[in-house]
Amino acid sequence: MSEVHAVRRGLLRDRCAAAGSAAALVSRPANVRYLAGGAPPGAVLLLGPGEDVLLCPRAPAGEGAHGRPDEALRIDLLPVPDEDPVVAAAGLAAASGAESLAVEEHDLTVARHRAMGKSAPRLKLADLGFTVEQQRIVKDEEEIGCLRIAAEITDQALGELLESILVGRTERHLALELERRLVDHGADGPAFVTSVATGPNSGQGRHRPSDRRVEEGDFLSVRLGASYHGYRCEIGRTFVIGTAPAEWQIELYDLVFAAQRAGRETLAPGTAYRDVDRAARHPLESAGYGEVLQPVTGHGVGLENEEDPQLAPTAMGKLDACVPVTVGPGVHLPGRGGVRIDDTLVVRPEADGGPELLTMTTKELLAL
Amino acid sequence: MSEVHAVRRGLLRDRCAAAGSAAALVSRPANVRYLAGGAPPGAVLLLGPGEDVLLCPRAPAGEGAHGRPDEALRIDLLPVPDEDPVVAAAGLAAASGAESLAVEEHDLTVARHRAMGKSAPRLKLADLGFTVEQQRIVKDEEEIGCLRIAAEITDQALGELLESILVGRTERHLALELERRLVDHGADGPAFVTSVATGPNSGQGRHRPSDRRVEEGDFLSVRLGASYHGYRCEIGRTFVIGTAPAEWQIELYDLVFAAQRAGRETLAPGTAYRDVDRAARHPLESAGYGEVLQPVTGHGVGLENEEDPQLAPTAMGKLDACVPVTVGPGVHLPGRGGVRIDDTLVVRPEADGGPELLTMTTKELLAL
């Protein structure tokens, strides 16, 4: 277990050394967690030049152990009660003889960066860039195992909701109920804010649940995901309420389903990110919905809900094996509603059976 | 309604002008919301030199209206689909003839700040510092009205929980139930992660709810708050489970209650922040608990759950009228548990009846 994090840190240290920095400071919480096995609030990770150390603000006496790094890690944990941990880290790096420290300029604020410079004026602050984020894209089997469990939990929560009576209940209540069920089934918590959208709201990925009640004839679209050991999956489904979907509902559903399948089918090592997006986007554009599509068709998942890669028209790069991504196109027609279908899958070579679908809930158009 | 935000922006513009910048860029979401009446995700507010404008990343077509600024504001909303809004803002300020732009260096990352400098090389980037946070400390009666409703909602949610059967239920479930009840009673959502701590976990303000079940004889401490129209209150209470509290429980409870009351009683315009902290801390230190106290006794509340002022031993500054703060000392004894009692109050002059208590749930030691 703890070996994994030491190996990740070793890899990062090699990359930093190659770029001319013997020391690096990681401050983005998901990156700290990836490299240290845990991220107490406010903790930052100093790699080299000496022993790796996790610097954290003073934990109030007796506070809970949530987010604490695995004790088996043997990574030193240094509380710095009266100082910003990044400033303490700069001092420590300078005192250890480092000439240059690579920092995450996309995470550090200008004020903190300046305070580091003041406290260690002879230390050159370089930019680590998105090195750790890049390192996180391809997952190991343990990480994929966590995602698989997160997806199972998500499927369970959603399945239970579908068995209950929906008409008359508000979006807000259904969203809370889904989140409760995620936790019931062992999630750390929801991976992101659960979206439940009914009637004219349906088909929007990020609709905030309102007090609108489910009515007969509505489309009902949900987007949710569990976080399990920090790993976050995502599922999106659209249902119809009542016995007989209208013609336009069936047509729109079939179209979005075909688009989503087309996107899924492109998932393979070597496929360009933009080609996944194009496969899912093209059928919807051809049907005249180009104007209402979202800018991104899918994205990586892991310790953050939306991480690299982005599956979008201008994205650069190609898929690797063992990259988990979402594929979730949707169409929302203002005033009428719409459809969104979203899965989490892991890219696998064809020899291994092709893309591994993690979110198993049926994509048939269910009439509830 | 919308006048309020224009007045706030006018005040900020005057302060910036006095500091030598005709233009300011506000990026911290709570500050954007305070000045514009809403903060769509990723939006930043450019004040002067021309018309104030809210720059936001392209909203996906038809997305929900959550967080949108009040339309009555007549503040221009400028989508900048292909650019970081802060970079677009720098370009706009330069094109409008601004020589200097004050930015929130404590919020902007180094990478974004650098991108602004590159895009508008002749624009001097100054530091706005915590000007907006300072402006937010004293609340108007409309803001206090929102906090009052948030507190009522919180009291209702907590009151209902106390009427239900607690023994045998997990911390996690009780926390979820409280959050559901907050929403039921009209909250936007919880103001922060609800904490429910039982038995040996009790008395910790930030304990993350676990699968531990409530047992007879436990202390049960809860910390929760509703967010209403963005305004966040906080309450903390400790109860005992079963018919007869143990002697040590009664003693500890009485001690923390006396300390919390002492802190509350100091709340008045002109009282130094540190004197509130000292009043609540001293009785606990005298009883030998100095080592296990948290570094902060209370803090401001408003659009963020923890905002200025901090009530702590080294805090500088004095209370004003109409500043809402929490007062919540606690003692946690490792392995045994503890007590925390936390209220939200508004500082009022004695002529107006002294501090206004917003969180009304009884502070008697209830045996449930």
XYZ file of C-alpha atoms in Angstrom:
736
model
C 0.000 0.000 0.000
C 2.443 2.625 1.190
C 4.993 1.529 -1.409
C 2.711 2.885 -4.093
C 2.965 6.434 -2.819
C 6.734 6.240 -2.403
C 7.040 5.041 -5.999
C 4.861 7.918 -7.202
C 7.025 10.391 -5.299
C 10.174 8.831 -6.725
C 8.840 9.263 -10.234
C 7.980 12.893 -9.583
C 11.401 13.537 -8.047
C 13.067 12.133 -11.174
C 10.995 14.405 -13.379
C 11.828 17.440 -11.276
C 15.509 16.618 -11.292
C 15.396 16.292 -15.080
C 13.829 19.760 -15.209
C 16.534 21.197 -12.965
C 14.907 21.263 -9.525
C 16.126 19.015 -6.743
C 13.087 19.905 -4.666
C 9.362 20.310 -5.307
C 6.463 21.606 -3.278
C 3.037 20.108 -3.982
C 0.100 22.137 -2.674
C -2.952 21.119 -4.687
C -4.920 18.862 -2.307
C -5.662 16.062 -4.797
C -1.999 15.998 -5.765
C -0.911 15.847 -2.122
C -3.283 12.967 -1.523
C -2.026 11.142 -4.624
C 1.580 11.363 -3.504
C 1.236 11.021 0.269
C -1.813 8.788 0.651
C -3.769 11.470 2.438
C -4.171 15.220 2.634
C -4.981 16.746 6.020
C -6.633 20.162 5.474
C -4.029 22.716 4.447
C -1.166 20.203 4.246
C 1.514 20.569 1.588
C 4.139 18.054 0.518
C 7.826 18.929 0.276
C 9.808 16.487 -1.870
C 13.543 16.511 -1.383
C 16.241 17.591 -1.156
C 16.139 15.755 2.199
C 13.442 13.389 3.414
C 9.968 13.960 2.000
C 7.808 15.723 4.542
C 4.156 16.678 4.860
C 3.816 20.119 6.456
C 0.478 20.921 8.011
C -1.125 23.669 10.054
C -1.531 22.688 13.687
C -4.321 20.180 14.000
C -6.573 21.178 16.894
C -6.006 18.773 19.778
C -7.824 15.501 19.407
C -9.395 16.273 16.038
C -10.540 13.370 13.899
C -8.189 11.339 11.766
C -10.079 11.977 8.533
C -7.728 12.449 5.614
C -4.645 11.600 7.624
C -2.034 9.846 5.582
C -1.679 6.130 6.030
C 0.594 5.653 9.020
C 2.396 2.868 7.196
C 3.744 5.515 4.843
C 6.447 6.626 7.224
C 6.314 10.023 5.657
C 7.210 12.649 8.214
C 4.361 14.862 9.297
C 5.543 18.267 10.478
C 3.012 20.600 12.125
C 3.842 24.277 11.567
C 1.418 26.035 13.894
C 2.348 29.658 13.361
C 3.218 29.837 9.726
C 1.747 29.165 6.304
C 3.020 25.653 5.486
C 4.278 26.767 2.070
C 6.425 29.439 3.723
C 7.766 26.903 6.203
C 8.510 24.566 3.285
C 10.495 27.259 1.474
C 12.581 27.814 4.589
C 13.138 24.094 5.007
C 14.152 23.614 1.376
C 16.592 26.515 1.572
C 18.046 25.211 4.845
C 18.520 21.794 3.236
C 20.670 23.367 0.536
C 18.170 23.431 -2.318
C 18.866 26.155 -4.865
C 15.588 25.765 -6.691
C 12.117 24.684 -5.629
C 9.433 23.787 -8.161
C 5.984 24.927 -7.038
C 2.477 24.545 -8.434
C 1.933 28.011 -9.861
C -1.579 27.052 -10.966
C -2.493 26.372 -7.337
C -0.422 28.823 -5.252
C -1.811 32.314 -4.866
C 0.305 35.347 -5.672
C 0.297 36.306 -1.984
C 1.615 32.922 -0.799
C 4.209 32.787 -3.562
C 5.456 36.232 -2.580
C 5.636 35.233 1.106
C 7.758 32.219 0.145
C 10.107 34.455 -1.828
C 10.458 36.829 1.119
C 11.178 34.076 3.594
C 13.784 32.353 1.410
C 15.112 35.082 -0.893
C 17.951 33.006 -2.335
C 15.743 30.070 -3.275
C 14.716 30.134 -6.919
C 11.013 29.340 -7.282
C 10.396 27.405 -10.494
C 7.098 26.147 -11.891
C 6.190 22.497 -11.445
C 3.242 23.029 -13.804
C 0.758 20.217 -14.182
C 3.368 17.475 -13.712
C 1.452 15.699 -10.964
C -1.882 16.035 -12.780
C -0.254 14.432 -15.836
C 1.127 11.654 -13.674
C -2.370 11.003 -12.319
C -4.026 10.423 -15.717
C -3.134 6.727 -16.100
C -4.436 4.765 -13.114
C -3.060 1.608 -11.507
C -5.325 -1.354 -10.857
C -5.821 -0.378 -7.241
C -7.120 3.016 -8.268
C -9.367 1.427 -10.879
C -10.588 -0.940 -8.173
C -11.688 2.041 -6.103
C -13.470 3.531 -9.116
C -15.176 0.195 -9.747
C -16.519 0.145 -6.195
C -17.567 3.799 -6.484
C -19.530 2.874 -9.609
C -21.162 -0.125 -7.914
C -22.296 2.073 -5.062
C -23.655 4.609 -7.536
C -25.573 1.950 -9.455
C -27.067 0.644 -6.209
C -28.206 4.066 -5.052
C -29.758 4.845 -8.411
C -31.395 1.424 -8.688
C -33.101 1.825 -5.336
C -34.422 5.232 -6.252
C -35.970 3.852 -9.423
C -37.969 1.363 -7.380
C -39.586 4.084 -5.314
C -42.499 6.334 -6.205
C -41.266 9.448 -7.944
C -44.333 11.448 -9.009
C -44.973 14.383 -6.676
C -41.519 14.444 -5.131
C -39.233 17.465 -5.571
C -35.902 17.481 -7.372
C -34.277 18.574 -4.135
C -35.652 15.629 -2.190
C -34.710 13.099 -4.804
C -31.160 14.478 -4.882
C -30.848 14.279 -1.091
C -32.239 10.766 -1.118
C -29.678 9.696 -3.712
C -26.878 11.186 -1.651
C -28.109 9.412 1.475
C -28.184 6.118 -0.382
C -24.645 6.648 -1.668
C -23.455 6.971 1.904
C -25.623 4.025 3.011
C -23.817 1.834 0.519
C -20.372 2.847 1.693
C -19.426 5.996 -0.199
C -17.225 8.583 1.512
C -19.855 10.947 0.195
C -21.135 12.228 -3.133
C -18.383 12.798 -5.711
C -20.011 16.107 -6.670
C -23.326 17.886 -6.167
C -26.059 15.474 -7.256
C -28.226 16.840 -10.044
C -31.875 15.856 -10.447
C -33.692 17.671 -13.264
C -37.338 17.185 -14.189
C -39.565 18.298 -17.054
C -38.237 21.486 -18.629
C -35.069 21.246 -16.513
C -34.161 17.764 -17.760
C -31.115 17.144 -19.908
C -28.928 19.714 -18.179
C -25.853 18.189 -16.597
C -25.416 20.775 -13.881
C -28.961 21.737 -13.039
C -29.219 22.534 -9.348
C -32.156 20.630 -7.847
C -35.131 22.929 -7.277
C -38.507 22.587 -5.605
C -40.135 21.473 -8.849
C -42.079 18.237 -8.392
C -41.963 15.251 -10.728
C -45.027 15.147 -13.006
C -46.514 12.548 -15.337
C -45.012 12.861 -18.780
C -41.752 14.444 -17.558
C -38.310 13.524 -18.598
C -36.305 12.972 -15.401
C -32.541 13.231 -15.708
C -30.113 12.488 -12.897
C -26.369 12.901 -12.612
C -24.620 11.508 -9.570
C -21.556 9.668 -8.409
C -20.009 8.155 -5.321
C -16.605 8.958 -3.928
C -14.871 5.844 -2.582
C -11.463 6.154 -0.920
C -11.300 9.499 -2.665
C -12.003 8.130 -6.167
C -14.988 9.648 -7.934
C -17.159 8.188 -10.661
C -20.070 9.690 -12.544
C -23.268 8.403 -14.059
C -26.036 10.217 -15.895
C -29.361 8.730 -16.898
C -32.652 10.035 -18.246
C -36.023 8.384 -17.646
C -39.558 9.182 -18.597
C -42.344 9.412 -16.036
C -45.602 7.633 -16.793
C -46.546 4.803 -19.060
C -46.154 6.176 -22.555
C -43.284 8.412 -23.667
C -44.256 10.978 -26.297
C -42.915 10.571 -29.806
C -40.443 13.480 -29.453
C -39.143 11.972 -26.228
C -38.431 8.619 -27.847
C -36.747 10.244 -30.837
C -34.569 12.513 -28.724
C -33.637 9.673 -26.399
C -32.661 7.377 -29.257
C -30.547 10.108 -30.792
C -28.616 10.916 -27.587
C -28.210 7.211 -26.852
C -26.730 6.623 -30.326
C -24.380 9.570 -29.875
C -23.218 8.356 -26.490
C -22.643 4.845 -27.830
C -20.673 6.241 -30.740
C -18.440 8.090 -28.280
C -17.971 5.006 -26.096
C -17.069 2.863 -29.070
C -14.101 5.061 -29.965
C -12.462 4.549 -26.560
C -9.166 2.757 -27.199
C -5.492 3.390 -26.520
C -4.263 5.807 -29.165
C -7.591 7.495 -29.938
C -7.280 11.269 -29.927
C -9.332 12.978 -27.214
C -11.007 15.152 -29.824
C -12.027 12.097 -31.840
C -14.045 10.737 -28.923
C -15.726 14.116 -28.654
C -16.345 14.275 -32.385
C -17.902 10.803 -32.472
C -20.421 11.750 -29.801
C -20.981 15.287 -31.048
C -21.426 14.604 -34.753
C -24.786 12.764 -34.647
C -26.248 15.524 -32.495
C -24.921 18.275 -34.742
C -26.268 16.473 -37.811
C -29.691 16.396 -36.192
C -29.544 20.168 -35.774
C -28.619 20.379 -32.075
C -25.132 21.849 -32.554
C -26.131 25.097 -30.858
C -27.295 23.539 -27.602
C -24.421 21.119 -26.983
C -22.083 21.499 -24.067
C -18.447 22.367 -24.805
C -17.132 19.081 -23.384
C -18.426 15.545 -24.045
C -16.520 13.830 -21.260
C -13.523 14.022 -18.961
C -11.143 12.024 -16.831
C -12.150 10.963 -13.317
C -10.063 9.953 -10.328
C -9.242 11.834 -7.131
C -11.087 14.775 -8.649
C -14.383 14.591 -10.421
C -13.217 16.497 -13.451
C -9.606 15.881 -14.241
C -7.495 15.394 -17.363
C -8.146 14.507 -20.116
C -10.944 16.699 -21.444
C -12.884 15.202 -24.327
C -13.562 18.355 -26.320
C -13.224 19.651 -29.887
C -9.906 21.411 -29.309
C -8.343 18.967 -26.799
C -4.793 17.825 -27.594
C -3.562 14.321 -26.827
C -4.453 10.672 -27.106
C -5.978 8.131 -24.768
C -3.817 5.576 -22.996
C -4.857 2.254 -21.551
C -6.073 2.467 -17.941
C -7.430 5.985 -18.266
C -10.924 6.256 -16.788
C -13.151 8.773 -18.530
C -16.779 9.767 -18.699
C -18.706 9.910 -21.952
C -21.857 11.938 -21.505
C -23.404 13.956 -24.299
C -26.737 15.604 -23.733
C -29.300 17.774 -25.450
C -31.412 20.286 -23.581
C -34.217 22.102 -25.393
C -35.073 25.318 -23.555
C -38.626 25.159 -22.235
C -39.085 21.487 -23.095
C -36.308 19.538 -21.406
C -33.943 16.965 -22.759
C -31.780 13.911 -22.397
C -28.330 13.270 -21.021
C -26.658 9.866 -20.799
C -23.336 9.585 -19.047
C -21.087 6.625 -18.198
C -17.717 6.110 -16.577
C -15.480 3.715 -18.492
C -11.849 2.640 -18.388
C -9.873 2.616 -21.628
C -8.571 -0.922 -22.337
C -6.921 -2.401 -25.421
C -9.126 -4.482 -27.683
C -7.133 -7.561 -26.688
C -8.454 -7.035 -23.139
C -12.024 -6.734 -24.360
C -12.103 -3.025 -25.165
C -13.457 -0.274 -22.911
C -14.519 -1.424 -19.445
C -17.904 -0.029 -18.494
C -18.018 0.776 -14.760
C -21.513 2.259 -14.479
C -23.864 -0.613 -15.219
C -27.362 0.861 -14.815
C -29.374 0.151 -17.955
C -29.532 2.724 -20.716
C -32.882 1.542 -22.060
C -35.506 4.275 -21.937
C -37.334 3.275 -18.756
C -40.859 4.547 -18.223
C -41.269 4.891 -14.451
C -32.340 45.238 -3.631
C -30.064 45.933 -6.561
C -29.207 49.368 -5.223
C -27.415 47.708 -2.329
C -24.861 46.081 -4.580
C -24.267 49.254 -6.574
C -23.633 51.129 -3.322
C -21.165 48.453 -2.207
C -19.337 48.699 -5.521
C -19.260 52.476 -5.267
C -17.660 52.243 -1.837
C -15.050 49.822 -3.103
C -14.328 51.996 -6.134
C -13.713 54.963 -3.826
C -11.302 52.953 -1.729
C -9.418 51.778 -4.790
C -9.190 55.265 -6.186
C -7.817 56.486 -2.858
C -5.168 53.763 -3.097
C -4.249 54.814 -6.637
C -6.112 52.303 -8.814
C -8.986 53.416 -11.001
C -9.898 49.789 -11.656
C -10.199 46.629 -9.562
C -10.719 42.989 -10.360
C -12.554 40.889 -7.777
C -12.131 37.135 -8.190
C -12.891 35.559 -4.814
C -16.382 34.067 -5.249
C -17.874 35.346 -1.968
C -16.576 38.824 -2.769
C -18.039 38.681 -6.279
C -21.375 37.647 -4.840
C -21.264 40.427 -2.256
C -20.666 43.088 -4.881
C -22.715 41.764 -7.805
C -25.578 39.956 -6.073
C -24.554 36.616 -7.519
C -21.510 34.679 -8.629
C -21.933 32.322 -11.576
C -19.179 29.657 -11.413
C -15.861 31.148 -12.497
C -17.203 34.693 -12.831
C -15.027 37.681 -11.919
C -16.049 41.286 -11.431
C -14.250 44.158 -13.143
C -14.895 47.537 -11.476
C -14.155 50.578 -13.578
C -12.690 52.384 -15.297
C -15.767 52.027 -17.522
C -19.026 50.296 -16.608
C -18.756 47.514 -14.040
C -18.911 44.150 -15.746
C -19.159 40.539 -14.667
C -16.987 38.344 -16.890
C -17.842 34.673 -16.952
C -16.800 31.556 -18.817
C -19.383 30.530 -21.402
C -22.356 29.037 -19.599
C -23.421 25.834 -21.369
C -26.663 26.490 -23.229
C -29.752 26.361 -21.037
C -27.956 25.680 -17.780
C -29.782 26.470 -14.552
C -30.005 29.964 -13.212
C -28.444 29.121 -9.843
C -26.107 31.846 -8.674
C -26.977 34.219 -11.502
C -26.907 37.836 -10.448
C -30.185 39.531 -9.854
C -31.362 40.719 -13.248
C -32.498 43.974 -11.701
C -28.831 44.785 -11.128
C -28.250 45.907 -14.672
C -24.683 44.881 -14.304
C -23.341 43.788 -17.659
C -22.647 40.106 -17.949
C -19.957 39.357 -20.497
C -19.324 35.719 -21.459
C -15.698 35.098 -22.473
C -15.860 31.578 -23.881
C -12.274 31.049 -24.961
C -10.269 32.842 -22.353
C -9.686 32.910 -18.617
C -12.030 35.693 -17.417
C -9.222 37.363 -15.446
C -7.120 37.604 -18.613
C -10.067 39.032 -20.526
C -10.589 41.509 -17.688
C -6.972 42.678 -17.871
C -7.356 43.282 -21.598
C -10.598 45.155 -21.075
C -9.140 47.346 -18.320
C -6.128 48.208 -20.476
C -8.334 48.962 -23.474
C -10.431 51.271 -21.291
C -7.347 53.296 -20.478
C -6.642 51.998 -16.974
C -2.994 52.256 -15.975
C -3.317 50.164 -12.854
C -5.600 47.308 -11.864
C -5.929 46.162 -8.258
C -6.315 42.370 -8.004
C -6.913 39.965 -5.130
C -3.434 38.501 -4.745
C -4.643 36.234 -1.945
C -7.066 34.606 -4.382
C -5.388 34.726 -7.812
C -2.918 31.991 -8.603
C 0.572 32.798 -9.788
C -0.247 31.270 -13.176
C -3.341 33.411 -13.733
C -1.572 36.556 -12.522
C 1.264 35.914 -14.970
C -1.189 35.341 -17.832
C -2.807 38.704 -17.061
C 0.578 40.400 -17.139
C 1.399 38.841 -20.495
C -1.896 39.822 -22.057
C -1.742 43.431 -20.859
C 1.968 44.160 -20.358
C 1.546 47.889 -19.784
C -1.116 47.479 -17.113
C 0.310 47.693 -13.599
C -1.144 44.962 -11.394
C -1.540 46.214 -7.833
C -2.841 44.324 -4.784
C -6.404 44.905 -3.649
C -5.623 42.898 -0.518
C -8.520 42.045 1.790
C -10.414 45.262 1.045
C -13.654 43.504 0.133
C -13.389 41.076 3.052
C -13.013 44.077 5.379
C -16.016 45.736 3.785
C -18.046 42.569 4.398
C -17.460 42.447 8.182
C -20.256 44.833 9.219
C -23.598 43.603 7.884
C -26.663 45.556 6.884
C -30.087 44.630 8.260
C -30.980 42.673 5.131
C -27.917 40.497 5.540
C -28.691 40.035 9.232
C -32.254 39.120 8.229
C -30.865 36.291 6.089
C -28.697 35.109 8.959
C -31.710 35.191 11.271
C -33.659 32.968 8.908
C -30.660 30.670 8.523
C -30.549 30.341 12.305
C -34.286 29.635 12.549
C -33.946 26.881 9.977
C -31.011 25.440 11.892
C -32.909 25.473 15.174
C -35.869 23.722 13.527
C -33.714 20.986 12.018
C -31.940 20.373 15.300
C -35.163 20.464 17.322
C -36.743 17.790 15.141
C -33.722 15.545 15.467
C -33.889 15.776 19.236
C -37.439 14.436 19.184
C -36.408 11.286 17.335
C -34.801 8.138 18.692
C -31.042 8.459 18.673
C -29.614 5.360 20.322
C -28.302 2.881 17.771
C -28.058 5.340 14.894
C -24.709 6.202 13.336
C -23.054 9.601 13.336
C -23.139 9.536 9.565
C -26.884 8.977 9.433
C -27.663 11.622 11.985
C -25.562 14.123 10.040
C -27.326 13.306 6.774
C -30.689 13.562 8.497
C -29.830 16.990 9.857
C -28.753 18.162 6.400
C -31.959 16.841 4.877
C -34.002 18.704 7.473
C -32.104 21.931 6.808
C -33.113 21.714 3.163
C -36.670 20.721 4.108
C -37.004 23.939 6.051
C -35.811 26.102 3.219
C -32.016 26.234 3.428
C -30.005 26.532 0.213
C -28.031 23.705 1.786
C -25.781 23.126 4.771
C -23.455 26.053 5.514
C -20.581 23.591 6.049
C -20.099 19.863 6.568
C -22.372 18.847 9.439
C -20.502 17.286 12.341
C -22.079 14.684 14.615
C -19.734 13.258 17.243
C -20.645 10.617 19.797
C -18.982 9.146 22.878
C -15.192 9.464 22.635
C -15.552 11.626 19.512
C -17.767 14.221 21.184
C -16.583 17.763 21.799
C -14.605 18.028 18.573
C -15.853 20.805 16.350
C -14.714 19.271 13.083
C -15.150 15.594 13.699
C -16.163 13.881 10.458
C -19.203 11.683 11.094
C -18.217 8.016 11.261
C -20.098 4.740 11.465
C -20.017 4.810 15.271
C -23.490 4.318 16.741
C -24.991 6.366 19.555
C -24.830 4.494 22.868
C -26.399 4.993 26.276
C -24.236 7.244 28.410
C -22.608 9.006 25.440
C -22.074 12.662 25.040
C -23.474 13.607 21.629
C -22.175 16.821 20.119
C -23.453 18.334 16.896
C -22.294 21.286 14.852
C -24.407 22.417 11.949
C -25.739 25.434 10.147
C -28.017 26.429 7.322
C -27.102 28.594 4.386
C -29.955 30.929 3.405
C -29.582 33.211 0.382
C -25.874 32.518 0.767
C -25.682 33.571 4.447
C -24.329 30.935 6.804
C -24.934 30.513 10.501
C -23.510 27.996 12.939
C -24.750 26.242 16.036
C -23.066 23.690 18.269
C -24.729 21.757 21.056
C -23.828 18.831 23.267
C -26.354 16.414 24.786
C -26.118 13.346 26.933
C -27.748 10.079 25.948
C -29.763 8.234 28.588
C -31.421 9.256 31.787
C -28.599 10.154 34.129
C -25.476 12.049 33.093
C -22.327 10.991 34.958
C -20.782 13.371 37.427
C -17.833 14.219 35.129
C -20.233 14.957 32.301
C -22.218 17.435 34.347
C -19.066 19.135 35.599
C -17.518 19.429 32.168
C -20.765 20.652 30.674
C -21.222 23.337 33.315
C -17.663 24.494 32.825
C -17.918 24.838 29.035
C -21.325 26.467 29.360
C -19.926 29.046 31.788
C -16.990 29.719 29.454
C -19.254 30.161 26.449
C -21.530 32.492 28.391
C -18.541 34.540 29.529
C -17.494 34.925 25.903
C -20.996 35.910 24.799
C -21.297 38.483 27.547
C -18.278 40.416 26.287
C -19.824 40.978 22.857
C -20.252 44.732 22.446
C -19.114 47.437 20.047
C -15.532 48.307 20.967
C -14.569 45.000 22.616
C -11.236 43.717 21.313
C -11.482 40.421 19.428
C -8.884 38.910 21.722
C -10.861 39.909 24.805
C -13.838 37.829 23.670
C -11.465 34.914 23.162
C -9.833 35.467 26.541
C -13.163 35.586 28.357
C -14.173 32.210 26.947
C -10.704 30.663 27.183
C -9.766 31.702 30.668
C -12.242 29.550 32.660
C -11.183 26.492 30.680
C -7.478 27.196 31.133
C -8.006 27.742 34.865
C -9.643 24.336 35.066
C -6.545 22.781 33.502
C -7.765 22.327 29.935
C -5.420 24.872 28.301
C -3.639 22.149 26.364
C -6.707 20.782 24.604
C -8.335 24.048 23.532
C -8.704 25.007 19.902
C -6.733 28.006 18.643
C -9.881 30.032 17.858
C -12.951 30.575 20.071
C -15.195 32.035 17.391
C -15.288 33.827 14.077
C -17.375 36.020 11.813
C -20.094 34.518 9.633
C -21.770 35.787 6.489
C -21.368 34.732 2.876
C -18.620 32.419 4.090
C -18.818 30.201 7.103
C -15.540 31.375 8.560
C -14.802 34.971 7.772
C -13.318 37.929 9.585
C -13.026 38.589 12.482
C -11.251 35.710 14.182
C -11.735 35.547 17.930
C -8.303 34.297 18.942
C -5.522 35.183 21.407
C -3.451 37.133 18.882
C -6.269 38.688 16.825
C -6.020 42.440 16.258
C -9.067 44.676 16.114
C -12.315 45.499 17.843
C -15.909 44.521 17.333
C -18.356 46.859 15.661
C -22.129 46.890 15.916
C -23.850 44.632 13.358
C -20.998 42.138 13.185
C -22.291 38.556 13.433
C -19.905 36.153 15.137
C -19.890 32.692 16.593
C -18.809 31.998 20.145
C -18.056 28.325 20.578
C -15.469 27.036 23.004
C -15.125 23.310 23.504
C -13.139 20.757 25.460
C -12.324 17.335 24.074
C -10.661 14.759 26.321
C -8.929 12.132 24.185
C -10.547 8.739 24.726
C -13.449 10.142 26.761
C -15.169 12.767 24.688
C -16.186 16.284 25.527
C -18.443 19.276 25.180
C -18.745 22.064 22.667
C -21.346 24.834 22.768
C -21.540 27.247 19.887
C -23.907 30.123 19.065
C -24.223 32.726 16.346
C -24.876 36.226 17.672
C -24.931 39.745 16.288
C -23.015 42.453 18.135
C -25.423 45.212 19.210
C -24.931 48.208 21.515
C -26.260 47.872 25.032
C -28.870 50.539 24.221
C -30.308 48.103 21.686
C -30.396 45.272 24.216
C -26.865 43.943 23.805
C -25.823 40.963 21.687
C -28.637 39.447 19.624
C -28.695 35.675 19.907
C -29.686 34.093 16.584
C -29.418 30.396 17.470
C -32.144 29.765 20.019
C -31.930 26.044 20.805
C -31.659 25.581 24.560
C -28.242 25.246 26.171
C -29.517 23.275 29.162
C -27.859 19.873 29.412
C -30.582 17.729 27.865
C -30.603 13.999 28.589
C -32.103 12.352 25.512
